[in-house]
Amino acid sequence: MKTNKLTTLLLITCAMMQSQNKELKSTTLNQSTTSILMVRPANFSVNIQTSETNYFQKELKDLNPEQIKSKALKEFDDMAATLKSKGVDVNVINDTQQPVKPDAVFPNNWVSFHPDGKVILYPMLTPNRLAEIRTDVIDSLKTKFEISETIDFSKEHYNKKYLEGTGSIIFDHVNKVAYACLSPRTDKDLFVKVSNYLGYKPVYFHSFDQDNKAIYHTNVMMCIGSQFAVVCLSSITDTNEKQQLVNSLTQSGHQIVDITFEQLNHFAGNMLELKTKDHKTIVAMSQSAYNSLNPNQKKNLEQYSELVPLSINTIETIGGGSVRCMIAEVYSQPKKPTN
């Protein structure tokens, strides 16, 4: 009798532990998220302060400032509407007129939201990008999501250490690995510090464009989905660093989709896997990135997710950032409705 009771107790305990583990995985170990933050720009324009390190920025001299703003707003609104139509929970916050923030449309550089309720603020290289950090945005999201505390690393800019959010860091949330290509905008020591704080294994390397200039953000040359990793391996010139990255990605079960420098220049590395409300996944990318992919690369990606090209030529050209840069993922848990 006692044995039967003990066996029953053990079975119940195991069942409870399995249930808890399933719940934990469903809330903390998803690579992609359904909810995102986007910031509708008020003064989108060429950011002179960032042009020294972002070689992707280009001027559109045939457009005046007002035309640039108008085109950027239309591209933003169309992108947000398309993602909503695909079943993504898009949370749009309006940029403030003052101070003027030409890159406010790229919120992923100053904030990241985590499943345990933590929010991390990051130090950015230029003063007009530091001005993008807004606690009122976090306060607004607190009404909808469980946000417990804010960890402010942004003050590290006083020590001339910079780490620009998920522009600098590519998180493999399932395997708890963080990747970064080091540059003036991605400090090695700070990257390791943040990775350790979150409990992620840091993997860092150096990445260069065709002119041997440091690539300013990691999310320009690679992205990680649930089952794939898009990366420009040619940009990593150090053999050991390249092999370390390849080993880490393959050991974690990711199919590597290698892209060329030309595709990198069309922002093929700057894509993002998102989850829809019906639990399917999509890969958001610019139309330029989509057009640059060859049929085999598209086929490899489409076996995992629907590809969703988005037309953002003005933002992409002038801002030097693409679709992934415009999205801050919100992994914070939604608040349960109160009766």
XYZ file of C-alpha atoms in Angstrom:
339
model
C 0.000 0.000 0.000
C 2.786 2.344 0.965
C 4.617 1.459 -2.265
C 1.560 2.270 -4.357
C 1.148 5.597 -2.591
C 4.836 6.390 -3.133
C 4.632 5.439 -6.799
C 1.547 7.587 -7.255
C 3.254 10.491 -5.515
C 6.322 10.145 -7.743
C 4.171 10.013 -10.877
C 2.271 13.118 -9.797
C 5.539 14.915 -9.002
C 7.039 13.973 -12.384
C 3.902 15.122 -14.163
C 4.033 18.430 -12.317
C 7.718 18.897 -13.174
C 7.080 18.106 -16.856
C 4.236 20.587 -16.894
C 6.407 23.231 -15.276
C 9.225 22.566 -17.738
C 6.843 22.839 -20.686
C 5.489 26.095 -19.304
C 9.007 27.415 -18.752
C 10.069 26.547 -22.292
C 6.952 28.105 -23.748
C 7.565 31.376 -21.936
C 11.333 31.721 -21.867
C 12.851 29.576 -24.585
C 11.188 30.863 -27.734
C 13.489 32.344 -30.351
C 10.806 34.524 -31.895
C 8.128 36.667 -30.309
C 4.624 37.706 -31.273
C 4.807 41.209 -29.765
C 7.061 43.960 -31.044
C 7.711 47.659 -30.478
C 8.026 50.118 -33.358
C 8.633 53.871 -33.070
C 6.938 56.073 -35.677
C 9.516 58.724 -36.604
C 8.896 62.448 -36.207
C 12.067 63.797 -37.814
C 13.589 61.053 -39.921
C 16.608 62.355 -41.823
C 20.293 61.755 -42.477
C 22.103 61.326 -39.157
C 25.445 63.064 -39.600
C 26.640 61.920 -36.172
C 26.443 58.224 -37.089
C 27.727 58.413 -40.668
C 31.361 58.029 -39.591
C 30.769 54.424 -38.464
C 27.758 53.471 -40.608
C 28.909 53.112 -44.204
C 25.461 51.968 -45.293
C 23.998 55.469 -44.954
C 23.481 57.244 -48.269
C 21.829 60.524 -49.205
C 18.896 60.789 -51.579
C 19.762 64.157 -53.091
C 16.683 64.265 -55.304
C 14.429 64.496 -52.227
C 14.009 67.473 -49.915
C 13.684 67.017 -46.118
C 9.889 67.107 -46.152
C 9.689 64.544 -48.949
C 12.063 62.292 -47.007
C 9.895 62.535 -43.882
C 6.734 61.846 -45.860
C 8.167 58.813 -47.637
C 9.618 57.432 -44.402
C 6.272 57.737 -42.620
C 4.455 55.940 -45.423
C 7.037 53.146 -45.433
C 6.753 52.847 -41.660
C 2.950 52.750 -41.668
C 2.837 50.223 -44.506
C 5.340 47.973 -42.738
C 3.432 48.101 -39.439
C 0.150 47.369 -41.233
C 1.630 44.414 -43.135
C 3.048 42.846 -39.983
C -0.290 43.318 -38.207
C -2.077 41.653 -41.127
C 0.257 38.662 -40.725
C -0.777 38.259 -37.086
C 2.029 40.087 -35.282
C 1.151 42.208 -32.226
C 2.619 45.565 -33.316
C 2.886 48.210 -30.593
C 3.480 51.606 -32.203
C 4.790 54.527 -30.161
C 5.099 57.998 -31.695
C 8.469 59.699 -31.638
C 8.582 63.091 -29.894
C 9.325 66.238 -31.874
C 11.972 67.370 -29.394
C 14.762 66.630 -29.096
C 15.235 65.870 -32.782
C 16.142 62.204 -33.194
C 16.801 61.296 -36.852
C 17.201 57.572 -36.054
C 14.285 57.136 -33.637
C 12.773 54.641 -36.073
C 15.430 52.120 -34.927
C 14.435 51.387 -31.285
C 16.155 47.997 -31.068
C 19.437 49.774 -30.395
C 18.462 51.312 -27.061
C 16.188 48.734 -25.411
C 15.543 45.014 -25.084
C 12.649 43.289 -23.295
C 13.089 39.884 -21.641
C 10.687 37.091 -20.592
C 11.484 37.475 -16.883
C 10.188 41.052 -16.941
C 13.578 42.750 -17.162
C 14.201 45.644 -19.512
C 17.746 46.592 -20.482
C 18.817 50.051 -21.651
C 21.977 50.332 -23.733
C 24.712 52.956 -24.264
C 24.814 54.305 -27.807
C 27.737 55.943 -29.534
C 26.299 59.332 -30.495
C 24.480 61.967 -28.390
C 21.453 62.204 -30.660
C 20.953 58.454 -30.402
C 21.252 58.465 -26.619
C 18.347 60.917 -26.706
C 16.168 58.116 -28.102
C 16.084 56.407 -24.689
C 12.602 57.111 -23.301
C 11.318 55.773 -20.016
C 7.813 56.875 -20.990
C 7.863 54.225 -23.731
C 8.573 51.571 -21.118
C 5.855 53.019 -18.851
C 3.397 52.783 -21.731
C 4.228 49.119 -22.349
C 3.868 48.389 -18.611
C 0.117 48.801 -19.003
C 0.074 45.773 -21.319
C 3.098 43.664 -20.347
C 4.649 42.322 -17.159
C 7.721 44.525 -16.702
C 9.451 44.132 -13.347
C 12.625 46.200 -13.493
C 14.816 48.279 -15.745
C 18.562 47.681 -15.835
C 20.342 50.763 -17.121
C 23.655 50.111 -18.864
C 23.326 53.332 -20.862
C 25.511 55.235 -18.383
C 28.464 53.226 -19.681
C 28.734 55.778 -22.466
C 30.428 58.042 -19.905
C 33.185 55.404 -19.835
C 33.219 55.422 -23.640
C 31.858 51.902 -23.755
C 29.067 51.329 -26.257
C 26.721 48.428 -26.884
C 23.791 49.146 -29.157
C 21.157 46.660 -28.103
C 20.111 43.941 -30.513
C 22.001 45.776 -33.213
C 25.189 44.789 -31.408
C 23.942 41.521 -29.902
C 22.270 38.643 -31.718
C 20.578 36.447 -29.116
C 20.042 32.727 -29.548
C 17.398 32.568 -26.825
C 16.788 28.830 -27.018
C 20.438 27.854 -26.543
C 21.361 30.863 -24.400
C 24.159 32.062 -26.684
C 24.866 35.704 -27.553
C 26.796 36.711 -30.684
C 28.525 40.001 -31.468
C 30.905 41.408 -34.046
C 33.123 43.936 -32.283
C 33.212 47.509 -33.551
C 33.237 51.099 -32.232
C 29.559 50.507 -31.360
C 30.081 47.104 -29.708
C 32.489 46.996 -26.768
C 33.807 43.519 -25.989
C 33.933 43.862 -22.186
C 30.452 45.326 -21.985
C 29.091 42.668 -24.340
C 30.518 39.937 -22.109
C 29.163 41.692 -19.015
C 25.610 41.907 -20.380
C 25.755 38.333 -21.696
C 26.870 37.027 -18.315
C 24.198 39.078 -16.572
C 21.520 37.437 -18.715
C 23.069 33.987 -18.413
C 24.106 33.712 -22.071
C 27.388 32.371 -23.444
C 29.163 35.228 -25.284
C 30.640 34.531 -28.724
C 32.419 37.491 -30.314
C 34.363 38.029 -33.525
C 35.361 40.747 -36.010
C 33.490 41.417 -39.232
C 34.566 43.632 -42.138
C 33.037 44.844 -45.388
C 34.684 44.575 -48.807
C 36.776 47.684 -48.092
C 38.047 46.167 -44.837
C 35.987 48.576 -42.728
C 34.483 47.242 -39.529
C 30.799 46.397 -39.920
C 29.047 48.652 -37.441
C 26.322 46.268 -36.198
C 26.157 42.498 -35.901
C 22.570 42.423 -37.157
C 23.745 43.740 -40.509
C 25.798 40.616 -41.217
C 23.783 37.902 -39.447
C 20.448 36.895 -38.012
C 19.283 33.828 -36.132
C 15.919 32.150 -36.455
C 14.577 29.101 -34.659
C 16.182 26.691 -37.127
C 18.327 28.793 -39.452
C 21.114 31.356 -39.288
C 21.754 33.847 -42.067
C 25.363 35.030 -41.974
C 27.976 36.576 -44.245
C 30.897 34.269 -43.463
C 33.182 36.090 -45.916
C 33.076 39.153 -43.677
C 34.886 37.261 -40.893
C 38.525 37.215 -41.923
C 39.967 35.480 -38.863
C 39.866 31.723 -39.528
C 39.563 30.762 -35.876
C 36.756 33.243 -35.217
C 34.893 32.046 -38.301
C 35.233 28.398 -37.299
C 34.107 29.162 -33.754
C 30.971 30.851 -35.090
C 30.204 28.039 -37.543
C 30.711 25.410 -34.842
C 28.453 27.239 -32.404
C 25.658 27.642 -34.955
C 25.788 24.074 -36.246
C 26.028 22.552 -32.783
C 22.867 24.429 -31.823
C 21.057 22.898 -34.808
C 20.899 25.916 -37.123
C 21.103 25.561 -40.880
C 23.542 28.211 -42.057
C 22.447 30.289 -45.040
C 25.642 32.003 -46.187
C 25.188 35.359 -47.929
C 27.580 37.328 -50.122
C 28.922 40.850 -49.622
C 26.541 42.093 -52.308
C 23.596 40.561 -50.458
C 24.877 41.993 -47.174
C 24.942 45.438 -48.819
C 21.264 44.910 -49.663
C 20.588 44.110 -45.971
C 20.002 40.400 -46.464
C 21.531 39.850 -43.036
C 19.128 42.311 -41.423
C 16.041 40.136 -41.247
C 14.048 38.919 -38.252
C 11.944 35.868 -37.490
C 8.650 36.687 -35.779
C 5.803 34.551 -34.492
C 2.190 35.146 -35.496
C -0.839 34.817 -33.258
C -1.626 31.434 -34.822
C 1.873 30.215 -33.821
C 3.355 30.239 -37.294
C 6.610 32.036 -38.052
C 7.423 34.663 -40.626
C 10.731 36.242 -41.602
C 10.463 40.011 -42.001
C 12.982 41.577 -44.380
C 13.223 44.482 -46.781
C 12.191 44.149 -50.397
C 15.802 44.896 -51.300
C 17.029 42.011 -49.134
C 14.414 39.650 -50.570
C 15.303 40.573 -54.155
C 18.996 39.897 -53.468
C 18.434 36.308 -52.311
C 18.899 33.554 -54.853
C 16.213 30.857 -55.369
C 18.086 28.265 -53.317
C 18.479 30.621 -50.359
C 14.792 31.488 -50.469
C 13.919 27.801 -50.627
C 16.104 27.070 -47.593
C 14.422 29.810 -45.572
C 10.900 29.037 -46.759
C 11.078 25.494 -45.402
C 10.970 27.093 -41.950
C 8.963 30.304 -42.333
C 6.974 32.513 -44.670
C 9.142 35.271 -46.135
C 7.612 38.734 -45.840
C 9.352 41.424 -47.937
C 8.671 45.029 -46.916
C 9.335 48.136 -49.021
C 11.389 50.593 -46.946
C 13.819 52.011 -49.511
C 13.925 55.537 -48.064
C 14.481 54.415 -44.472
C 16.983 51.783 -45.536
C 19.021 54.080 -47.766
C 19.157 57.191 -45.601
C 19.122 55.495 -42.203
C 21.625 52.774 -43.065
C 19.468 50.244 -41.215
C 16.739 47.900 -42.357
C 13.700 45.963 -41.161
C 15.299 44.243 -38.204
C 16.628 47.588 -36.905
C 13.075 48.978 -36.881
C 11.812 46.264 -34.529
C 12.390 45.850 -30.804
C 11.069 42.443 -29.773
C 8.899 42.390 -26.647
C 9.464 39.089 -24.861
C 7.818 40.393 -21.674
C 4.740 38.366 -20.768
C 1.332 39.941 -21.473
C -0.596 40.977 -18.390
C -3.519 38.761 -17.524
C -6.871 40.549 -17.767
C -8.361 41.546 -14.436
C -12.014 40.790 -13.730
